[in-house]
Amino acid sequence: MRFLREAQRFLFFSALAYVLLKGLFVSGCATDYVQQVIIYSFIVILVSLGLNVIYGYTGQFSLGHAAFYGIGAYASAYFTSALGVTGPFLFLPALLVGGLSAALIGCLIGAPILRLRDDFLAIATLGFGILVRVVLDNSDRLSERLGGARGFLGIPQITNLEWGLIALVFVVLVTRNLIFSRYGLFWQCIKGDELASAACGINTARMKLMAFMYGCFLAGIGGALYAHLYPFLHPSNFDFLKSIDFLIIVIVGGMGSITGTIWAGIIWVAFIEGLRVVLPSQVLELRWVLIPVLLIILMMWKPTGLMAERESKLLGLDKP
Amino acid sequence: MELLSYILEQAINGLQIGAVYALIALGYTMVYGVLRLINFAHGDIFMFGSFTAYFLISKWHLPIYLVFPITVFATALLGYAVEKIAYKPLRSAPRISLLITAVGVSLFLEYFLSLKGLFGPDYIAFPRPFDVRVFDLKLFSVTNIQLIIFSVTAVSLLLLYLLVYKTRQGRAMRAVSHDPEVAALMGINIDGIISFTFIVGTGLAGIGGILYAFAYPQINVFMGIMPGIKSFIAAVLGGIGLIHGAVVGGIIIGVLEVFVSAFLSSTFRDGVIFIVLLLVLLLRPNGLFGRRIEKL
């Protein structure tokens, strides 16, 4: 009950967004493509939130977030297609399978590499991302169903507006509560000064691993939702560039800001997918020329992002 | 006997690609030495070198002894510009901001140059300015491409050695890499040395770009990504900041890669390299030749 009461503002706005979007979907104003893009934006926000916990709150720079997103997608898609799940029944376990497998692998890889300092951690996670890509490309040797480099076909399309929005709202609230819990405080301490945190008696290795696993868990859930949004998965959807996407969202939105991640995720998807509708295809390539330039300018002007460590009062995210 | 000659043949192939990795790794390791930055754009500067050579050879039909200096000049100019425009304003910023900027520069170079009218997004066949010849020694055979790669790499390494260990500039570079603040107190112009290091490092990447295109005559704007990352791994393997470490690391990575392709499967090639990276970072984070123990 207390959880609901504390979250009432955010739940209210989420319900409002749901009614608006549902109206848009039912009335036919939104084409199938637009509907998918809207649901996809929820997934992107969810996954970026995971990276924000790892990087924005705990200060552990990861360049391999898309790998965990991919692990979650493949694990849950394997689960549903092996069990022959086609409807929403058993979809919740499928999401958990995606999240937990990503968190488990995050634990196995994070335990050793989180000892590394910032730029070496970056290169280690980058390496892990490429390793996962290689494994996914060869996944047909493990099981014919996974398809390897040909892609994973025949995944039931279960993800819809309700699943996407409920998952996102739940994750946002849990993340907010975690951030305002003692663990969240520990994480932010570690970002501020790891040595001083250790001196204060914080078990930094354990706390970093916990943040990393939680972030990977969110990436896995996002991957599971993504896998069931489109009927087709391909290893190239989870490569280094995808990790950069999430990183840009976290950085632009602001390190250590849930609100910032939400806005940046929406703007990002609107920017990437929206321009596809508006602009002719020749000019479309310019997007990726523009994005790095904006990123570099942002780094010079406001290196911690637009909404760093600030939350929206309106959405009720500024306190537990 | 046949197996032995096969192994030797593969070792030569490994040395060929390893020499190119060594040239790229030197740029990474030198820049890391003076600026503590993983210059993600280094692989793209390497790509720029291949393309410059392509234009010089196929469009302007320049002889090969002119292609090398002009390409080195072009890549060094690009490296200098990148350092001045993107990295210099962030000299006092947190290291992660600098790293993100480097990722941004890398993406910018790739996507800007892949626009139509510039390099374009497609694979282009690189015209070798000479015919391939195979010299059959008894146990194994060597191509003239491999001989060119080995000799150019050897000459470049010798020049680099003389530059770093026998000149005033080189001594200043080593001083900055050892301790920038004390070096500044001794009257060394840190910014000048950083620019100079970028020029030398990206010039070497330009040579690497030409040699790589000789060996694998298919070029593309995204070709720099994987060799770039692998060369960085080579630099870490040898001990980041160490010049001989980068050379040995590059050769080890090259030989390992070729052996994995030859005896396991080429699809596992990149995977094995990254397992090596993870092992090095965990077991010997200072690399094979690293002595300095850096605390967390």
Coordinates of C-alpha atoms in Angstrom, one line a residue:
Chain A
M1 CA 0.0 0.0 0.0
R2 CA 2.7 2.4 1.0
F3 CA 4.5 1.7 -2.3
L4 CA 1.3 2.7 -4.2
R5 CA 0.8 5.8 -2.1
E6 CA 4.3 7.0 -2.6
A7 CA 4.1 6.4 -6.2
Q8 CA 0.7 8.0 -6.8
R9 CA 1.8 10.9 -8.9
F10 CA 3.9 8.8 -11.2
L11 CA 1.1 6.2 -11.5
F12 CA -1.4 9.0 -12.2
F13 CA 0.7 10.3 -15.1
S14 CA 1.4 6.8 -16.4
A15 CA -2.3 6.1 -16.4
L16 CA -2.9 9.3 -18.3
A17 CA -0.2 8.3 -20.8
Y18 CA -1.8 4.9 -21.1
V19 CA -5.3 6.3 -21.8
L20 CA -3.9 8.7 -24.4
L21 CA -1.8 6.1 -26.1
K22 CA -4.5 3.5 -26.0
G23 CA -6.9 6.0 -27.6
L24 CA -4.3 6.7 -30.3
F25 CA -3.8 2.9 -30.9
V26 CA -7.5 2.0 -31.0
S27 CA -8.7 5.0 -33.0
G28 CA -6.2 4.0 -35.8
C29 CA -4.4 7.3 -35.7
A30 CA -1.2 5.4 -35.1
T31 CA -0.1 3.0 -37.8
D32 CA 1.4 -0.4 -36.8
Y33 CA 4.8 1.0 -37.3
V34 CA 4.2 4.0 -35.0
Q35 CA 2.7 1.7 -32.4
Q36 CA 5.8 -0.5 -32.5
V37 CA 8.0 2.6 -32.2
I38 CA 6.2 3.8 -29.2
I39 CA 6.5 0.4 -27.4
Y40 CA 10.1 0.3 -28.5
S41 CA 10.7 3.6 -26.8
F42 CA 9.6 2.1 -23.5
I43 CA 12.1 -0.7 -24.0
V44 CA 14.9 1.7 -24.7
I45 CA 14.1 3.7 -21.6
L46 CA 14.0 0.6 -19.5
V47 CA 17.4 -0.6 -20.8
S48 CA 19.0 2.8 -20.5
L49 CA 17.7 3.0 -16.9
G50 CA 19.8 -0.1 -16.2
L51 CA 22.9 1.6 -17.7
N52 CA 22.1 4.7 -15.7
V53 CA 22.3 2.6 -12.5
I54 CA 25.6 1.2 -13.5
Y55 CA 27.2 4.3 -14.9
G56 CA 25.1 7.3 -13.8
Y57 CA 24.7 6.3 -10.2
T58 CA 27.6 4.0 -9.5
G59 CA 30.1 5.5 -11.9
Q60 CA 31.1 2.2 -13.6
F61 CA 31.6 2.9 -17.2
S62 CA 30.3 0.1 -19.4
L63 CA 30.5 -0.1 -23.2
G64 CA 28.9 -3.5 -23.4
H65 CA 25.4 -2.9 -22.2
A66 CA 23.8 -4.1 -25.4
A67 CA 25.4 -7.5 -24.8
F68 CA 23.2 -8.0 -21.7
Y69 CA 20.2 -6.7 -23.7
G70 CA 21.0 -9.4 -26.3
I71 CA 21.4 -12.1 -23.7
G72 CA 18.0 -11.3 -22.2
A73 CA 16.4 -11.2 -25.6
Y74 CA 17.8 -14.6 -26.7
A75 CA 17.2 -16.3 -23.4
S76 CA 13.6 -15.3 -23.2
A77 CA 12.9 -15.9 -26.9
Y78 CA 14.4 -19.4 -26.5
F79 CA 12.2 -20.0 -23.5
T80 CA 9.0 -19.0 -25.2
S81 CA 9.7 -20.7 -28.5
A82 CA 10.9 -23.9 -26.8
L83 CA 7.8 -24.1 -24.6
G84 CA 5.5 -23.0 -27.4
V85 CA 4.2 -20.0 -25.5
T86 CA 2.0 -17.9 -27.8
G87 CA -0.2 -15.8 -25.5
P88 CA 0.4 -13.6 -22.6
F89 CA 0.1 -16.6 -20.3
L90 CA 3.7 -17.5 -19.1
F91 CA 5.0 -14.2 -20.5
L92 CA 5.9 -12.9 -17.1
P93 CA 8.2 -15.9 -16.5
A94 CA 9.7 -15.3 -19.9
L95 CA 10.6 -11.7 -18.9
L96 CA 12.1 -13.0 -15.7
V97 CA 14.1 -15.6 -17.6
G98 CA 15.5 -12.8 -19.8
G99 CA 16.3 -10.6 -16.8
L100 CA 17.7 -13.3 -14.6
S101 CA 20.0 -14.8 -17.3
A102 CA 21.4 -11.3 -18.1
A103 CA 21.9 -10.7 -14.3
L104 CA 23.6 -14.1 -13.8
I105 CA 26.0 -13.5 -16.7
G106 CA 26.5 -10.0 -15.5
C107 CA 27.5 -11.4 -12.1
L108 CA 29.9 -13.9 -13.6
I109 CA 31.6 -11.3 -15.8
G110 CA 31.2 -8.4 -13.4
A111 CA 32.8 -10.1 -10.4
P112 CA 36.2 -10.1 -12.0
I113 CA 36.1 -7.1 -14.2
L114 CA 34.6 -4.5 -11.9
R115 CA 37.9 -4.3 -10.2
L116 CA 39.3 -2.4 -13.2
R117 CA 39.5 1.3 -13.4
D118 CA 37.2 3.4 -15.6
D119 CA 38.8 3.2 -19.1
F120 CA 40.0 -0.4 -18.6
L121 CA 36.5 -1.3 -17.5
A122 CA 35.3 0.3 -20.7
I123 CA 37.6 -1.8 -22.9
A124 CA 36.8 -5.0 -20.9
T125 CA 33.0 -4.5 -21.3
L126 CA 33.5 -3.6 -25.0
G127 CA 35.5 -6.8 -25.4
F128 CA 32.7 -8.7 -23.6
G129 CA 30.2 -7.2 -26.0
I130 CA 32.1 -8.4 -29.0
L131 CA 32.5 -11.8 -27.4
V132 CA 28.7 -12.1 -26.9
R133 CA 28.3 -11.0 -30.5
V134 CA 30.6 -13.9 -31.6
V135 CA 28.7 -16.4 -29.5
L136 CA 25.4 -15.2 -30.9
D137 CA 26.7 -15.4 -34.4
N138 CA 27.7 -19.0 -33.7
S139 CA 24.6 -19.9 -31.6
D140 CA 23.3 -22.3 -34.2
R141 CA 26.0 -24.7 -33.1
L142 CA 24.5 -24.8 -29.7
S143 CA 20.9 -25.1 -30.8
E144 CA 19.5 -25.0 -34.3
R145 CA 16.6 -23.0 -33.0
L146 CA 18.8 -19.9 -32.1
G147 CA 19.7 -19.5 -35.8
G148 CA 23.2 -18.1 -35.4
A149 CA 24.1 -15.5 -38.0
R150 CA 21.0 -16.2 -39.9
G151 CA 18.8 -14.8 -37.1
F152 CA 16.3 -16.2 -34.7
L153 CA 13.0 -16.7 -36.4
G154 CA 9.5 -17.5 -35.2
I155 CA 9.3 -15.7 -31.9
P156 CA 5.7 -15.1 -30.8
Q157 CA 4.8 -11.4 -30.8
I158 CA 3.4 -10.9 -27.3
T159 CA 4.7 -7.5 -26.3
N160 CA 2.0 -4.9 -26.5
L161 CA 1.4 -1.5 -25.1
E162 CA 0.2 -2.8 -21.7
W163 CA 3.2 -5.1 -21.2
G164 CA 5.6 -2.4 -22.2
L165 CA 4.1 0.3 -20.1
I166 CA 3.5 -1.8 -17.0
A167 CA 7.1 -3.2 -17.1
L168 CA 8.5 0.3 -17.5
V169 CA 6.4 1.9 -14.7
F170 CA 7.2 -0.9 -12.4
V171 CA 10.9 -0.7 -13.1
V172 CA 11.0 3.1 -12.8
L173 CA 9.4 2.9 -9.4
V174 CA 11.6 0.1 -8.1
T175 CA 14.7 1.9 -9.4
R176 CA 13.6 5.1 -7.7
N177 CA 13.1 3.3 -4.4
L178 CA 16.4 1.5 -4.7
I179 CA 18.2 4.8 -5.4
F180 CA 16.7 6.3 -2.3
S181 CA 17.5 3.2 -0.2
R182 CA 20.7 2.7 1.6
Y183 CA 22.1 0.7 -1.4
G184 CA 21.4 3.6 -3.7
L185 CA 23.3 5.8 -1.3
F186 CA 26.2 3.4 -1.3
W187 CA 26.3 3.4 -5.1
Q188 CA 26.4 7.2 -5.3
C189 CA 29.1 7.2 -2.6
I190 CA 31.2 4.9 -4.8
K191 CA 30.7 7.2 -7.8
G192 CA 31.9 10.1 -5.7
D193 CA 35.0 8.5 -4.3
E194 CA 35.6 4.8 -4.2
L195 CA 38.5 4.9 -1.8
A196 CA 36.6 7.1 0.7
S197 CA 33.6 4.8 0.4
A198 CA 35.7 1.8 1.3
A199 CA 37.2 3.7 4.2
C200 CA 33.7 4.4 5.5
G201 CA 33.1 0.7 5.6
I202 CA 31.1 0.2 2.4
N203 CA 31.9 -3.1 0.7
T204 CA 32.6 -1.5 -2.6
A205 CA 33.2 -4.7 -4.6
R206 CA 29.9 -6.1 -3.5
M207 CA 28.0 -2.8 -4.0
K208 CA 29.4 -2.3 -7.5
L209 CA 28.5 -5.9 -8.4
M210 CA 25.0 -5.4 -7.1
A211 CA 24.5 -2.2 -9.2
F212 CA 26.0 -4.0 -12.2
M213 CA 23.7 -7.0 -11.8
Y214 CA 20.7 -4.8 -11.3
G215 CA 21.5 -2.8 -14.4
C216 CA 22.0 -6.1 -16.4
F217 CA 18.7 -7.4 -15.1
L218 CA 16.9 -4.4 -16.5
A219 CA 18.8 -4.8 -19.8
G220 CA 17.6 -8.4 -19.8
I221 CA 14.0 -7.5 -19.2
G222 CA 14.2 -4.9 -21.9
G223 CA 15.7 -7.5 -24.2
A224 CA 12.9 -10.0 -23.4
L225 CA 10.3 -7.3 -24.3
Y226 CA 12.2 -6.5 -27.5
A227 CA 12.4 -10.1 -28.5
H228 CA 8.7 -10.4 -28.4
L229 CA 8.0 -7.1 -30.1
Y230 CA 9.4 -8.1 -33.5
P231 CA 9.2 -11.7 -34.7
F232 CA 12.9 -11.7 -35.6
L233 CA 16.2 -11.4 -33.7
H234 CA 19.6 -10.9 -35.2
P235 CA 23.0 -10.7 -33.5
S236 CA 23.6 -7.4 -35.2
N237 CA 20.8 -5.8 -33.2
F238 CA 23.0 -6.2 -30.1
D239 CA 26.4 -4.9 -31.2
F240 CA 28.7 -2.2 -30.1
L241 CA 26.7 0.6 -31.7
K242 CA 23.6 -0.4 -29.7
S243 CA 25.6 0.0 -26.5
I244 CA 26.6 3.4 -27.7
D245 CA 22.9 4.2 -28.2
F246 CA 22.1 3.5 -24.6
L247 CA 25.2 5.3 -23.4
I248 CA 24.2 8.4 -25.4
I249 CA 20.7 8.3 -23.8
V250 CA 22.2 8.1 -20.3
I251 CA 24.7 10.9 -21.0
V252 CA 22.3 13.2 -22.7
G253 CA 19.6 12.7 -20.2
G254 CA 22.0 13.1 -17.3
M255 CA 24.0 10.9 -15.1
G256 CA 22.0 9.9 -12.1
S257 CA 18.6 11.1 -13.2
I258 CA 15.7 8.8 -13.9
T259 CA 13.7 11.7 -15.3
G260 CA 16.5 12.6 -17.7
T261 CA 16.7 9.0 -19.0
I262 CA 13.0 8.9 -19.6
W263 CA 13.1 12.2 -21.6
A264 CA 16.2 11.3 -23.4
G265 CA 14.9 7.9 -24.4
I266 CA 11.7 9.4 -25.8
I267 CA 13.6 12.0 -27.7
W268 CA 16.2 9.5 -28.9
V269 CA 13.6 7.1 -30.4
A270 CA 11.6 10.0 -31.8
F271 CA 14.8 11.4 -33.4
I272 CA 16.0 8.1 -34.8
E273 CA 12.7 6.7 -36.0
G274 CA 10.8 9.9 -36.5
L275 CA 13.3 11.3 -38.9
R276 CA 13.0 8.1 -40.9
V277 CA 9.4 9.1 -41.6
V278 CA 10.1 12.7 -42.3
L279 CA 13.4 12.9 -44.1
P280 CA 14.2 11.3 -47.5
S281 CA 16.6 8.4 -47.2
Q282 CA 19.6 10.2 -48.7
V283 CA 19.6 12.7 -45.9
L284 CA 19.0 10.1 -43.3
E285 CA 22.7 9.2 -43.1
L286 CA 23.3 12.7 -41.7
R287 CA 21.7 11.6 -38.4
W288 CA 24.8 9.7 -37.4
V289 CA 27.1 12.6 -38.4
L290 CA 25.1 14.9 -36.3
I291 CA 24.8 12.7 -33.2
P292 CA 28.5 12.4 -32.5
V293 CA 29.0 16.1 -33.0
L294 CA 26.2 16.9 -30.5
L295 CA 27.8 14.4 -28.1
I296 CA 31.2 16.1 -28.4
I297 CA 29.7 19.5 -27.8
L298 CA 27.7 18.2 -24.8
M299 CA 31.0 16.8 -23.4
M300 CA 32.6 20.2 -23.6
W301 CA 29.6 22.1 -22.3
K302 CA 27.9 19.9 -19.8
P303 CA 29.8 16.6 -19.3
T304 CA 27.3 15.1 -16.8
G305 CA 24.3 15.6 -19.0
L306 CA 21.3 17.8 -19.2
M307 CA 19.4 16.7 -16.1
A308 CA 22.3 15.4 -14.0
E309 CA 21.2 14.4 -10.5
R310 CA 17.9 16.2 -10.8
E311 CA 14.5 14.6 -10.9
S312 CA 11.1 15.8 -12.0
K313 CA 8.9 17.0 -9.1
L314 CA 5.9 16.8 -11.3
L315 CA 6.3 13.1 -11.9
G316 CA 7.0 12.6 -8.2
L317 CA 10.4 11.0 -8.9
D318 CA 12.3 13.4 -6.6
K319 CA 11.7 11.5 -3.4
P320 CA 10.9 8.0 -2.3
Chain B
M1 CA 56.5 -32.3 -42.6
E2 CA 53.5 -30.9 -44.3
L3 CA 52.1 -29.9 -41.0
L4 CA 55.3 -28.1 -40.1
S5 CA 55.3 -26.1 -43.3
Y6 CA 51.6 -25.3 -42.8
I7 CA 52.4 -24.0 -39.3
L8 CA 55.3 -22.0 -40.6
E9 CA 53.1 -20.5 -43.4
Q10 CA 50.5 -19.5 -40.9
A11 CA 53.1 -18.0 -38.6
I12 CA 54.3 -15.8 -41.5
N13 CA 50.7 -14.8 -42.1
G14 CA 50.3 -14.0 -38.5
L15 CA 53.5 -11.9 -38.5
Q16 CA 52.2 -10.0 -41.5
I17 CA 49.0 -8.9 -39.7
G18 CA 50.8 -8.7 -36.4
A19 CA 53.2 -6.1 -37.8
V20 CA 50.3 -4.0 -38.9
Y21 CA 48.7 -4.3 -35.4
A22 CA 52.0 -3.4 -33.9
L23 CA 52.1 -0.1 -35.9
I24 CA 48.6 0.8 -34.8
A25 CA 49.2 -0.3 -31.2
L26 CA 52.1 2.1 -31.0
G27 CA 49.8 5.0 -31.6
Y28 CA 47.5 3.8 -28.9
T29 CA 50.2 3.2 -26.4
M30 CA 52.0 6.5 -27.0
V31 CA 48.8 8.5 -26.7
Y32 CA 47.8 6.6 -23.6
G33 CA 51.2 7.3 -22.2
V34 CA 51.0 11.1 -22.4
L35 CA 47.3 11.7 -22.1
R36 CA 45.9 8.6 -20.3
L37 CA 43.3 8.4 -23.1
I38 CA 42.1 5.4 -25.1
N39 CA 42.0 7.2 -28.4
F40 CA 39.0 5.4 -30.0
A41 CA 39.4 7.4 -33.2
H42 CA 42.8 5.8 -33.8
G43 CA 41.3 2.9 -35.8
D44 CA 39.5 5.4 -38.0
I45 CA 42.7 7.4 -38.6
F46 CA 44.2 4.1 -39.7
M47 CA 41.2 3.7 -42.1
F48 CA 41.8 7.2 -43.4
G49 CA 45.4 6.2 -44.2
S50 CA 44.1 3.3 -46.3
F51 CA 41.8 5.6 -48.2
T52 CA 44.4 8.2 -48.7
A53 CA 46.7 5.6 -50.2
Y54 CA 43.8 4.4 -52.4
F55 CA 43.2 7.9 -53.8
L56 CA 46.9 8.5 -54.4
I57 CA 47.4 5.2 -56.2
S58 CA 44.2 4.8 -58.2
K59 CA 43.3 8.4 -59.0
W60 CA 46.6 10.2 -59.2
H61 CA 48.8 7.2 -60.1
L62 CA 51.6 8.3 -57.8
P63 CA 54.6 6.0 -57.4
I64 CA 54.8 4.0 -54.2
Y65 CA 57.7 5.9 -52.7
L66 CA 55.6 9.1 -52.8
V67 CA 52.5 7.3 -51.4
F68 CA 54.0 6.6 -48.1
P69 CA 55.1 10.1 -47.1
I70 CA 52.0 11.8 -48.4
T71 CA 49.7 9.3 -46.6
V72 CA 51.7 9.7 -43.3
F73 CA 51.4 13.5 -43.7
A74 CA 47.7 13.3 -44.2
T75 CA 47.0 11.0 -41.3
A76 CA 49.3 13.0 -39.0
L77 CA 47.4 16.1 -40.0
L78 CA 44.1 14.5 -39.2
G79 CA 45.4 13.2 -35.9
Y80 CA 46.7 16.7 -35.1
A81 CA 43.4 18.3 -36.0
V82 CA 41.4 15.8 -33.9
E83 CA 43.6 16.4 -30.9
K84 CA 43.4 20.2 -31.2
I85 CA 39.6 20.4 -31.9
A86 CA 38.2 17.6 -29.8
Y87 CA 40.6 16.6 -27.0
K88 CA 42.4 19.8 -26.1
P89 CA 39.4 21.7 -24.7
L90 CA 38.9 18.7 -22.3
R91 CA 42.4 18.7 -20.9
S92 CA 41.1 19.2 -17.4
A93 CA 37.8 17.3 -17.7
P94 CA 37.2 13.9 -16.1
R95 CA 38.8 11.0 -18.0
I96 CA 35.5 9.5 -18.9
S97 CA 34.4 12.7 -20.6
L98 CA 37.5 12.5 -22.7
L99 CA 36.8 8.8 -23.5
I100 CA 33.2 9.6 -24.5
T101 CA 34.5 12.4 -26.7
A102 CA 36.9 9.9 -28.3
V103 CA 34.0 7.5 -29.1
G104 CA 32.2 10.5 -30.5
V105 CA 35.1 11.4 -32.8
S106 CA 35.3 7.8 -33.9
L107 CA 31.6 7.7 -34.9
F108 CA 31.9 11.1 -36.5
L109 CA 34.8 10.1 -38.7
E110 CA 33.1 6.9 -39.7
Y111 CA 29.7 8.3 -40.6
F112 CA 31.0 11.6 -42.0
L113 CA 33.4 9.8 -44.3
S114 CA 30.8 7.2 -45.3
L115 CA 28.6 9.9 -46.9
K116 CA 28.2 9.7 -50.6
G117 CA 30.7 12.0 -52.3
L118 CA 33.3 11.4 -49.7
F119 CA 34.5 7.8 -49.2
G120 CA 31.0 6.2 -49.5
P121 CA 29.7 3.3 -47.5
D122 CA 30.7 0.5 -49.8
Y123 CA 33.6 -1.8 -50.0
I124 CA 36.2 -0.6 -52.6
A125 CA 38.9 -2.8 -54.2
F126 CA 42.3 -1.4 -53.4
P127 CA 44.6 -1.5 -56.4
R128 CA 48.0 -2.9 -55.5
P129 CA 50.7 -0.9 -57.3
F130 CA 52.7 -4.0 -58.0
D131 CA 52.1 -7.7 -58.9
V132 CA 52.0 -10.3 -56.2
R133 CA 55.0 -12.6 -56.3
V134 CA 55.5 -15.7 -54.3
F135 CA 59.0 -16.8 -53.3
D136 CA 59.1 -20.5 -52.6
L137 CA 61.6 -21.2 -49.9
K138 CA 61.9 -24.9 -49.1
L139 CA 59.7 -25.1 -46.0
F140 CA 57.4 -22.2 -46.6
S141 CA 56.7 -19.5 -49.1
V142 CA 56.8 -15.7 -48.7
T143 CA 55.0 -13.2 -50.8
N144 CA 56.6 -9.9 -51.8
I145 CA 53.7 -8.2 -49.9
Q146 CA 54.9 -9.8 -46.7
L147 CA 58.5 -8.8 -47.4
I148 CA 57.3 -5.2 -48.0
I149 CA 55.3 -5.2 -44.8
F150 CA 58.1 -6.6 -42.7
S151 CA 60.7 -4.2 -44.1
V152 CA 58.5 -1.1 -43.9
T153 CA 57.6 -2.0 -40.3
A154 CA 61.2 -2.6 -39.3
V155 CA 62.3 0.7 -40.8
S156 CA 59.4 2.5 -39.0
L157 CA 60.2 0.9 -35.7
L158 CA 63.9 1.8 -36.1
L159 CA 63.0 5.4 -36.8
L160 CA 60.6 5.5 -33.9
Y161 CA 63.3 4.0 -31.6
L162 CA 65.8 6.7 -32.7
L163 CA 63.1 9.4 -32.2
V164 CA 62.0 8.3 -28.7
Y165 CA 65.4 7.4 -27.3
K166 CA 67.9 9.6 -29.1
T167 CA 66.3 13.0 -29.5
R168 CA 65.3 15.8 -27.2
Q169 CA 61.7 15.5 -28.3
G170 CA 61.7 11.8 -27.5
R171 CA 63.1 12.4 -24.1
A172 CA 60.4 15.0 -23.4
M173 CA 57.8 12.5 -24.5
R174 CA 59.1 10.0 -22.1
A175 CA 59.2 12.5 -19.4
V176 CA 55.6 13.6 -20.0
S177 CA 54.5 9.9 -20.1
H178 CA 56.3 9.3 -16.8
D179 CA 54.9 12.2 -14.9
P180 CA 53.2 15.2 -16.7
E181 CA 53.2 17.5 -13.8
V182 CA 56.9 17.2 -13.0
A183 CA 57.7 17.3 -16.7
A184 CA 55.8 20.7 -16.9
L185 CA 57.8 21.9 -13.9
M186 CA 61.0 21.1 -15.8
G187 CA 60.0 23.5 -18.5
I188 CA 58.5 20.9 -21.0
N189 CA 55.7 22.3 -23.1
I190 CA 53.1 19.6 -22.3
D191 CA 50.6 20.6 -25.0
G192 CA 53.3 20.7 -27.6
I193 CA 54.5 17.2 -26.6
I194 CA 50.9 15.8 -26.7
S195 CA 50.4 17.2 -30.2
F196 CA 53.7 15.8 -31.3
T197 CA 52.8 12.4 -29.8
F198 CA 49.5 12.4 -31.7
I199 CA 51.3 13.3 -34.9
V200 CA 53.8 10.5 -34.5
G201 CA 51.2 7.9 -33.5
T202 CA 48.7 8.7 -36.3
G203 CA 51.6 8.8 -38.8
L204 CA 52.4 5.3 -37.8
A205 CA 48.7 4.4 -38.2
G206 CA 48.9 5.8 -41.7
I207 CA 51.7 3.4 -42.5
G208 CA 49.7 0.6 -41.0
G209 CA 46.7 1.6 -43.2
I210 CA 48.7 1.4 -46.4
L211 CA 50.3 -2.0 -45.4
Y212 CA 46.9 -3.4 -44.3
A213 CA 45.4 -2.4 -47.6
F214 CA 48.3 -4.1 -49.5
A215 CA 47.6 -7.3 -47.6
Y216 CA 43.8 -7.2 -47.6
P217 CA 42.9 -5.2 -50.7
Q218 CA 39.3 -4.4 -49.7
I219 CA 38.7 -1.1 -48.0
N220 CA 35.7 0.3 -46.3
V221 CA 35.0 3.2 -43.9
F222 CA 34.3 0.8 -41.1
M223 CA 37.4 -1.3 -41.6
G224 CA 39.3 0.5 -38.8
I225 CA 37.0 -0.7 -36.0
M226 CA 38.2 -4.2 -35.4
P227 CA 41.9 -3.7 -36.2
G228 CA 41.7 -0.7 -33.9
I229 CA 40.2 -2.6 -31.0
K230 CA 42.6 -5.5 -31.5
S231 CA 45.6 -3.2 -31.6
F232 CA 44.5 -1.6 -28.4
I233 CA 44.3 -5.1 -26.9
A234 CA 47.8 -5.7 -28.2
A235 CA 48.9 -2.5 -26.4
V236 CA 47.3 -3.7 -23.2
L237 CA 48.8 -7.1 -23.6
G238 CA 52.3 -5.7 -23.9
G239 CA 51.8 -3.2 -21.2
I240 CA 50.1 0.1 -22.0
G241 CA 52.5 3.0 -22.4
L242 CA 55.4 0.8 -23.4
I243 CA 56.7 0.9 -26.9
H244 CA 58.3 -2.5 -27.0
G245 CA 55.2 -3.9 -25.3
A246 CA 53.0 -2.6 -28.2
V247 CA 55.2 -4.3 -30.8
V248 CA 55.4 -7.6 -29.1
G249 CA 51.7 -7.5 -28.2
G250 CA 50.8 -6.7 -31.8
I251 CA 52.7 -9.6 -33.1
I252 CA 51.3 -12.0 -30.5
I253 CA 47.7 -10.9 -31.3
G254 CA 48.3 -11.2 -35.0
V255 CA 49.9 -14.7 -34.8
L256 CA 47.2 -15.9 -32.4
E257 CA 44.4 -14.6 -34.6
V258 CA 45.8 -16.4 -37.6
F259 CA 46.3 -19.6 -35.7
V260 CA 42.8 -19.6 -34.4
S261 CA 41.4 -19.1 -37.9
A262 CA 43.7 -21.8 -39.3
F263 CA 43.2 -24.5 -36.6
L264 CA 39.8 -23.8 -35.1
S265 CA 37.4 -21.6 -37.1
S266 CA 37.6 -18.1 -38.3
T267 CA 34.3 -17.3 -36.6
F268 CA 35.9 -17.8 -33.2
R269 CA 38.8 -15.5 -34.1
D270 CA 37.5 -12.3 -32.5
G271 CA 36.1 -14.2 -29.5
V272 CA 39.5 -15.7 -28.6
I273 CA 41.2 -12.3 -28.8
F274 CA 38.7 -10.9 -26.3
I275 CA 39.2 -13.9 -24.0
V276 CA 42.8 -13.0 -24.1
L277 CA 42.0 -9.4 -23.2
L278 CA 39.9 -10.4 -20.3
L279 CA 42.6 -12.8 -19.0
V280 CA 45.3 -10.1 -19.3
L281 CA 43.2 -7.5 -17.5
L282 CA 42.5 -9.9 -14.7
L283 CA 45.7 -11.7 -14.3
R284 CA 48.3 -9.2 -15.4
P285 CA 46.7 -5.8 -15.8
N286 CA 50.0 -4.1 -16.4
G287 CA 50.7 -6.3 -19.3
L288 CA 53.6 -8.6 -20.1
F289 CA 56.3 -6.0 -19.7
G290 CA 54.5 -3.7 -17.3
R291 CA 56.3 -3.1 -14.0
R292 CA 54.4 -0.2 -12.5
I293 CA 51.6 -1.4 -10.3
E294 CA 48.8 1.1 -10.5
K295 CA 46.4 1.3 -7.6
L296 CA 42.7 1.4 -8.1

